[in-house]
């Protein structure tokens, strides 16, 4: 459903991502793990061409984003939602307005916007917070608003860059639960970047280990669920990470 083919990214002289080829299958939760500076965010941001690859192809569905016109790219991006570590909400807009922005930008019919915003807020459990401002919310609530905004245009794929890295363990579990529900109930394919193995192990079906801008390995994992992580033995992927990849 989403394929990077021989994708590289240079920043000036620096090769940040080197010849990455990988396919994310429809319906899966796909993890990207690796050390700081490994190139995880750059790879993720190339999946919707937020970052334009220096070379290579990005295929989403049938469309090659690299070869698309700006108009085609805008249309394709409607089917790709994105959330970030620091939530990226608009401070002077309410919760309702923050979600509505996505619909306004996508030229969603005005008469149906309110209903759609409230559906999305209901999905993340924040209907009662629609008139609050981001500064009045906890970190977990802010991330829920960002998730509602990302869901507004019914994306097929949700890209998540360290979505729980600013959150405490309990809130992390809650957000991972929301992501799992989005995957299961809304059939949204999820790509999640994290440097925390615990996060990956809880919900991902496969994980790609990124090291020095390259794909070191792609490993199937059995998601162990959100609770009771301490009870589970270390996995093969932990060993890779311990090896410093
Ligand atoms: N806009 C940019 N301009 C110049 N160099 C960049 C830019 N973005 C990333 N880089 C460089 O590319 C490399 C990969 O960065 P990237 O942000 O993708 O890593 P990461 O794995 O997401 O790291 P972290 O875990 O710290 O978020 C790093 O060496 C970084 O300094
Ligand atoms: Mg990053």
mmCIF file of C-alpha atoms and ligand atoms in Angstrom:
data_model
loop_
_atom_site.group_PDB
_atom_site.id
_atom_site.type_symbol
_atom_site.label_atom_id
_atom_site.label_comp_id
_atom_site.label_asym_id
_atom_site.label_seq_id
_atom_site.Cartn_x
_atom_site.Cartn_y
_atom_site.Cartn_z
ATOM 1 C CA UNK A 1 0.000 0.000 0.000
ATOM 2 C CA UNK A 2 2.934 2.333 0.714
ATOM 3 C CA UNK A 3 6.297 1.690 -0.831
ATOM 4 C CA UNK A 4 9.650 3.437 -0.678
ATOM 5 C CA UNK A 5 11.856 2.314 -3.548
ATOM 6 C CA UNK A 6 15.595 3.113 -3.516
ATOM 7 C CA UNK A 7 14.902 6.299 -1.599
ATOM 8 C CA UNK A 8 17.795 8.524 -0.527
ATOM 9 C CA UNK A 9 17.948 11.940 1.106
ATOM 10 C CA UNK A 10 20.944 14.278 1.200
ATOM 11 C CA UNK A 11 21.119 17.445 3.274
ATOM 12 C CA UNK A 12 23.945 19.291 1.539
ATOM 13 C CA UNK A 13 26.912 16.929 1.693
ATOM 14 C CA UNK A 14 25.307 14.740 4.340
ATOM 15 C CA UNK A 15 23.591 11.514 3.281
ATOM 16 C CA UNK A 16 20.793 11.184 5.874
ATOM 17 C CA UNK A 17 18.951 8.270 4.219
ATOM 18 C CA UNK A 18 20.733 5.872 1.901
ATOM 19 C CA UNK A 19 18.869 3.785 -0.669
ATOM 20 C CA UNK A 20 15.962 2.609 1.464
ATOM 21 C CA UNK A 21 13.457 0.172 0.000
ATOM 22 C CA UNK A 22 10.528 -0.985 2.112
ATOM 23 C CA UNK A 23 6.837 -1.759 1.779
ATOM 24 C CA UNK A 24 4.174 -1.053 4.381
ATOM 25 C CA UNK A 25 1.260 -3.465 3.922
ATOM 26 C CA UNK A 26 -2.367 -2.372 4.120
ATOM 27 C CA UNK A 27 -3.812 -2.850 7.595
ATOM 28 C CA UNK A 28 -0.580 -3.295 9.515
ATOM 29 C CA UNK A 29 1.078 -1.306 12.275
ATOM 30 C CA UNK A 30 4.639 -0.829 11.055
ATOM 31 C CA UNK A 31 7.366 0.415 13.381
ATOM 32 C CA UNK A 32 10.576 2.295 12.617
ATOM 33 C CA UNK A 33 13.171 2.063 15.370
ATOM 34 C CA UNK A 34 16.764 3.215 15.664
ATOM 35 C CA UNK A 35 19.102 5.552 17.450
ATOM 36 C CA UNK A 36 18.866 9.320 17.421
ATOM 37 C CA UNK A 37 20.009 10.622 14.054
ATOM 38 C CA UNK A 38 19.517 7.249 12.342
ATOM 39 C CA UNK A 39 17.104 8.775 9.821
ATOM 40 C CA UNK A 40 13.724 7.565 11.150
ATOM 41 C CA UNK A 41 11.918 10.913 10.927
ATOM 42 C CA UNK A 42 13.381 11.627 7.509
ATOM 43 C CA UNK A 43 12.126 8.256 6.247
ATOM 44 C CA UNK A 44 8.680 8.890 7.752
ATOM 45 C CA UNK A 45 8.458 12.401 6.316
ATOM 46 C CA UNK A 46 9.350 11.080 2.871
ATOM 47 C CA UNK A 47 6.362 8.713 3.053
ATOM 48 C CA UNK A 48 4.050 11.665 2.327
ATOM 49 C CA UNK A 49 6.743 13.724 0.582
ATOM 50 C CA UNK A 50 6.713 16.289 3.366
ATOM 51 C CA UNK A 51 10.423 15.776 2.829
ATOM 52 C CA UNK A 52 11.201 15.383 -0.857
ATOM 53 C CA UNK A 53 13.580 12.497 -1.558
ATOM 54 C CA UNK A 54 16.829 13.366 -3.335
ATOM 55 C CA UNK A 55 16.309 10.205 -5.368
ATOM 56 C CA UNK A 56 13.980 7.213 -5.452
ATOM 57 C CA UNK A 57 10.224 6.676 -5.603
ATOM 58 C CA UNK A 58 7.417 6.918 -3.058
ATOM 59 C CA UNK A 59 4.396 4.896 -4.126
ATOM 60 C CA UNK A 60 1.131 5.281 -2.206
ATOM 61 C CA UNK A 61 -1.627 3.095 -3.615
ATOM 62 C CA UNK A 62 -1.118 3.437 -7.347
ATOM 63 C CA UNK A 63 0.428 6.900 -7.200
ATOM 64 C CA UNK A 64 4.108 7.833 -7.327
ATOM 65 C CA UNK A 65 4.260 10.919 -5.092
ATOM 66 C CA UNK A 66 7.683 11.912 -6.408
ATOM 67 C CA UNK A 67 6.297 12.227 -9.934
ATOM 68 C CA UNK A 68 3.034 13.915 -8.914
ATOM 69 C CA UNK A 69 1.998 17.489 -9.642
ATOM 70 C CA UNK A 70 1.484 19.744 -6.591
ATOM 71 C CA UNK A 71 -2.263 19.322 -7.030
ATOM 72 C CA UNK A 72 -2.048 15.501 -7.177
ATOM 73 C CA UNK A 73 0.237 15.566 -4.145
ATOM 74 C CA UNK A 74 -2.278 17.637 -2.148
ATOM 75 C CA UNK A 75 -5.026 15.151 -3.043
ATOM 76 C CA UNK A 76 -2.851 12.173 -2.056
ATOM 77 C CA UNK A 77 -1.964 13.761 1.282
ATOM 78 C CA UNK A 78 -5.632 13.770 2.277
ATOM 79 C CA UNK A 79 -5.336 10.004 2.574
ATOM 80 C CA UNK A 80 -2.227 10.284 4.792
ATOM 81 C CA UNK A 81 -2.628 11.684 8.307
ATOM 82 C CA UNK A 82 0.316 12.620 10.503
ATOM 83 C CA UNK A 83 0.959 13.184 14.220
ATOM 84 C CA UNK A 84 4.081 14.394 16.019
ATOM 85 C CA UNK A 85 5.857 14.281 19.368
ATOM 86 C CA UNK A 86 4.972 17.878 20.214
ATOM 87 C CA UNK A 87 1.382 17.669 18.917
ATOM 88 C CA UNK A 88 1.654 20.767 16.657
ATOM 89 C CA UNK A 89 -1.703 22.244 17.671
ATOM 90 C CA UNK A 90 -2.604 25.857 16.920
ATOM 91 C CA UNK A 91 -2.440 27.623 20.295
ATOM 92 C CA UNK A 92 -5.064 30.318 19.657
ATOM 93 C CA UNK A 93 -7.672 27.961 18.270
ATOM 94 C CA UNK A 94 -10.049 25.769 20.273
ATOM 95 C CA UNK A 95 -10.027 21.983 20.224
ATOM 96 C CA UNK A 96 -12.963 22.082 17.795
ATOM 97 C CA UNK A 97 -11.208 24.573 15.511
ATOM 98 C CA UNK A 98 -7.949 22.600 15.576
ATOM 99 C CA UNK A 99 -9.749 19.573 14.165
ATOM 100 C CA UNK A 100 -11.818 21.687 11.773
ATOM 101 C CA UNK A 101 -8.635 23.116 10.175
ATOM 102 C CA UNK A 102 -7.961 19.781 8.495
ATOM 103 C CA UNK A 103 -11.422 19.838 6.929
ATOM 104 C CA UNK A 104 -11.168 23.471 5.832
ATOM 105 C CA UNK A 105 -7.821 22.795 4.137
ATOM 106 C CA UNK A 106 -9.296 19.757 2.386
ATOM 107 C CA UNK A 107 -12.336 21.804 1.230
ATOM 108 C CA UNK A 108 -14.679 19.453 3.059
ATOM 109 C CA UNK A 109 -18.320 20.575 2.565
ATOM 110 C CA UNK A 110 -19.020 23.279 5.138
ATOM 111 C CA UNK A 111 -22.469 21.983 6.125
ATOM 112 C CA UNK A 112 -21.006 18.650 7.225
ATOM 113 C CA UNK A 113 -17.918 19.913 9.033
ATOM 114 C CA UNK A 114 -19.401 20.198 12.515
ATOM 115 C CA UNK A 115 -20.728 16.644 12.411
ATOM 116 C CA UNK A 116 -17.394 15.297 11.214
ATOM 117 C CA UNK A 117 -15.382 17.232 13.837
ATOM 118 C CA UNK A 118 -17.639 15.904 16.601
ATOM 119 C CA UNK A 119 -17.343 12.325 15.300
ATOM 120 C CA UNK A 120 -13.558 12.586 15.448
ATOM 121 C CA UNK A 121 -13.577 14.154 18.913
ATOM 122 C CA UNK A 122 -15.917 11.422 20.094
ATOM 123 C CA UNK A 123 -13.551 8.756 18.760
ATOM 124 C CA UNK A 124 -10.735 10.111 20.928
ATOM 125 C CA UNK A 125 -13.060 10.790 23.887
ATOM 126 C CA UNK A 126 -12.837 14.584 23.859
ATOM 127 C CA UNK A 127 -16.318 15.818 22.876
ATOM 128 C CA UNK A 128 -16.622 17.630 26.203
ATOM 129 C CA UNK A 129 -13.387 19.547 25.518
ATOM 130 C CA UNK A 130 -14.387 21.088 22.201
ATOM 131 C CA UNK A 131 -14.298 24.693 23.479
ATOM 132 C CA UNK A 132 -11.016 24.419 25.400
ATOM 133 C CA UNK A 133 -7.688 25.770 24.148
ATOM 134 C CA UNK A 134 -4.526 23.618 23.873
ATOM 135 C CA UNK A 135 -2.950 25.327 26.918
ATOM 136 C CA UNK A 136 -5.843 24.018 29.031
ATOM 137 C CA UNK A 137 -5.138 20.377 28.112
ATOM 138 C CA UNK A 138 -2.752 17.683 29.369
ATOM 139 C CA UNK A 139 -0.158 16.208 27.003
ATOM 140 C CA UNK A 140 -2.270 13.115 26.403
ATOM 141 C CA UNK A 141 -5.331 15.227 25.640
ATOM 142 C CA UNK A 142 -3.310 17.363 23.220
ATOM 143 C CA UNK A 143 -2.162 14.246 21.394
ATOM 144 C CA UNK A 144 -5.789 13.062 21.206
ATOM 145 C CA UNK A 145 -6.749 16.340 19.540
ATOM 146 C CA UNK A 146 -3.883 15.892 17.070
ATOM 147 C CA UNK A 147 -5.122 12.356 16.391
ATOM 148 C CA UNK A 148 -8.691 13.604 15.851
ATOM 149 C CA UNK A 149 -7.349 16.204 13.425
ATOM 150 C CA UNK A 150 -5.340 13.570 11.568
ATOM 151 C CA UNK A 151 -8.425 11.339 11.286
ATOM 152 C CA UNK A 152 -10.757 14.072 10.032
ATOM 153 C CA UNK A 153 -10.258 13.356 6.332
ATOM 154 C CA UNK A 154 -10.570 9.584 6.801
ATOM 155 C CA UNK A 155 -6.953 8.746 5.966
ATOM 156 C CA UNK A 156 -5.903 5.298 4.798
ATOM 157 C CA UNK A 157 -2.531 5.738 6.517
ATOM 158 C CA UNK A 158 -1.505 7.460 9.734
ATOM 159 C CA UNK A 159 2.161 8.457 10.115
ATOM 160 C CA UNK A 160 3.244 8.912 13.742
ATOM 161 C CA UNK A 161 6.606 10.479 14.666
ATOM 162 C CA UNK A 162 7.431 9.648 18.301
ATOM 163 C CA UNK A 163 3.783 10.165 19.307
ATOM 164 C CA UNK A 164 4.320 9.172 22.940
ATOM 165 C CA UNK A 165 7.832 10.472 23.594
ATOM 166 C CA UNK A 166 6.660 13.462 25.654
ATOM 167 C CA UNK A 167 4.139 11.443 27.657
ATOM 168 C CA UNK A 168 4.280 9.530 30.930
ATOM 169 C CA UNK A 169 3.873 5.711 30.905
ATOM 170 C CA UNK A 170 0.156 5.706 31.729
ATOM 171 C CA UNK A 171 -0.674 8.310 29.094
ATOM 172 C CA UNK A 172 1.577 6.478 26.619
ATOM 173 C CA UNK A 173 -0.515 3.330 27.135
ATOM 174 C CA UNK A 174 -3.723 5.320 26.557
ATOM 175 C CA UNK A 175 -2.464 6.832 23.317
ATOM 176 C CA UNK A 176 -1.197 3.453 22.088
ATOM 177 C CA UNK A 177 -4.653 2.074 22.816
ATOM 178 C CA UNK A 178 -6.231 4.829 20.701
ATOM 179 C CA UNK A 179 -3.811 4.039 17.849
ATOM 180 C CA UNK A 180 -4.628 0.355 18.079
ATOM 181 C CA UNK A 181 -8.355 1.134 17.931
ATOM 182 C CA UNK A 182 -7.801 3.302 14.851
ATOM 183 C CA UNK A 183 -5.984 0.407 13.212
ATOM 184 C CA UNK A 184 -8.575 -2.210 14.130
ATOM 185 C CA UNK A 185 -11.862 -0.342 13.982
ATOM 186 C CA UNK A 186 -11.170 2.180 11.233
ATOM 187 C CA UNK A 187 -8.830 -0.094 9.260
ATOM 188 C CA UNK A 188 -6.134 2.582 9.077
ATOM 189 C CA UNK A 189 -2.578 1.469 8.310
ATOM 190 C CA UNK A 190 -0.172 2.930 10.861
ATOM 191 C CA UNK A 191 3.537 3.737 10.659
ATOM 192 C CA UNK A 192 5.052 4.635 14.014
ATOM 193 C CA UNK A 193 8.534 5.975 14.694
ATOM 194 C CA UNK A 194 9.904 5.395 18.148
ATOM 195 C CA UNK A 195 13.230 4.998 19.859
ATOM 196 C CA UNK A 196 11.493 3.034 22.631
ATOM 197 C CA UNK A 197 11.317 -0.708 22.146
ATOM 198 C CA UNK A 198 8.441 -0.938 24.629
ATOM 199 C CA UNK A 199 6.236 1.182 22.413
ATOM 200 C CA UNK A 200 7.045 -0.860 19.313
ATOM 201 C CA UNK A 201 6.551 -4.193 21.062
ATOM 202 C CA UNK A 202 3.145 -3.274 22.354
ATOM 203 C CA UNK A 203 1.378 -2.552 19.103
ATOM 204 C CA UNK A 204 3.507 -3.185 15.988
ATOM 205 C CA UNK A 205 3.159 -6.162 13.675
ATOM 206 C CA UNK A 206 6.519 -5.516 11.991
ATOM 207 C CA UNK A 207 9.446 -3.329 12.832
ATOM 208 C CA UNK A 208 12.130 -1.867 10.599
ATOM 209 C CA UNK A 209 15.464 -1.318 12.313
ATOM 210 C CA UNK A 210 17.097 1.821 10.903
ATOM 211 C CA UNK A 211 20.817 2.363 11.369
ATOM 212 C CA UNK A 212 22.928 5.166 9.897
ATOM 213 C CA UNK A 213 20.337 6.024 7.273
ATOM 214 C CA UNK A 214 19.872 2.454 6.092
ATOM 215 C CA UNK A 215 17.426 -0.368 6.711
ATOM 216 C CA UNK A 216 19.320 -2.884 8.832
ATOM 217 C CA UNK A 217 16.499 -5.411 9.039
ATOM 218 C CA UNK A 218 12.719 -5.756 8.978
ATOM 219 C CA UNK A 219 11.387 -8.144 11.597
ATOM 220 C CA UNK A 220 7.942 -9.626 12.249
ATOM 221 C CA UNK A 221 6.828 -9.250 15.828
ATOM 222 C CA UNK A 222 3.828 -10.469 17.727
ATOM 223 C CA UNK A 223 2.339 -7.392 19.372
ATOM 224 C CA UNK A 224 2.130 -8.162 23.058
ATOM 225 C CA UNK A 225 -0.619 -5.738 23.932
ATOM 226 C CA UNK A 226 -0.670 -2.608 25.958
ATOM 227 C CA UNK A 227 -0.694 -3.950 29.520
ATOM 228 C CA UNK A 228 1.795 -6.140 31.366
ATOM 229 C CA UNK A 229 4.815 -5.348 29.285
ATOM 230 C CA UNK A 230 7.184 -6.199 32.133
ATOM 231 C CA UNK A 231 6.014 -9.822 32.104
ATOM 232 C CA UNK A 232 7.298 -10.508 28.625
ATOM 233 C CA UNK A 233 10.766 -11.760 27.809
ATOM 234 C CA UNK A 234 13.148 -9.764 25.676
ATOM 235 C CA UNK A 235 12.761 -10.327 21.963
ATOM 236 C CA UNK A 236 15.094 -10.635 19.046
ATOM 237 C CA UNK A 237 14.530 -6.994 18.263
ATOM 238 C CA UNK A 238 15.756 -5.978 21.713
ATOM 239 C CA UNK A 239 18.981 -7.752 20.956
ATOM 240 C CA UNK A 240 19.395 -5.790 17.747
ATOM 241 C CA UNK A 241 18.814 -2.590 19.620
ATOM 242 C CA UNK A 242 21.225 -3.592 22.373
ATOM 243 C CA UNK A 243 23.838 -4.190 19.691
ATOM 244 C CA UNK A 244 23.665 -0.441 19.158
ATOM 245 C CA UNK A 245 21.713 -0.301 15.909
HETATM 246 N N1 LIG B 1 16.358 19.614 7.803
HETATM 247 C C1 LIG B 1 17.567 19.079 7.961
HETATM 248 N N2 LIG B 1 18.683 19.690 7.567
HETATM 249 C C2 LIG B 1 19.905 19.141 7.707
HETATM 250 N N3 LIG B 1 20.115 17.916 8.259
HETATM 251 C C3 LIG B 1 19.038 17.244 8.681
HETATM 252 C C4 LIG B 1 17.708 17.770 8.568
HETATM 253 N N4 LIG B 1 16.844 16.847 9.070
HETATM 254 C C5 LIG B 1 17.594 15.820 9.489
HETATM 255 N N5 LIG B 1 18.902 16.041 9.260
HETATM 256 C C6 LIG B 1 20.002 15.113 9.559
HETATM 257 O O1 LIG B 1 19.677 13.846 9.015
HETATM 258 C C7 LIG B 1 20.024 12.783 9.906
HETATM 259 C C8 LIG B 1 18.771 11.964 10.218
HETATM 260 O O2 LIG B 1 17.884 12.775 10.985
HETATM 261 P P1 LIG B 1 16.464 12.278 11.479
HETATM 262 O O3 LIG B 1 15.806 13.452 12.099
HETATM 263 O O4 LIG B 1 15.756 11.604 10.352
HETATM 264 O O5 LIG B 1 16.865 11.180 12.576
HETATM 265 P P2 LIG B 1 15.977 10.432 13.639
HETATM 266 O O6 LIG B 1 16.319 8.985 13.537
HETATM 267 O O7 LIG B 1 14.559 10.821 13.478
HETATM 268 O O8 LIG B 1 16.549 10.995 15.022
HETATM 269 P P3 LIG B 1 15.797 11.324 16.425
HETATM 270 O O9 LIG B 1 15.563 9.983 17.101
HETATM 271 O O10 LIG B 1 16.765 12.159 17.178
HETATM 272 O O11 LIG B 1 14.508 12.030 16.113
HETATM 273 C C9 LIG B 1 20.639 13.438 11.119
HETATM 274 O O12 LIG B 1 22.030 13.386 11.001
HETATM 275 C C10 LIG B 1 20.152 14.871 11.055
HETATM 276 O O13 LIG B 1 21.069 15.746 11.620
HETATM 277 MG MG1 LIG B 2 13.194 11.828 14.681
#
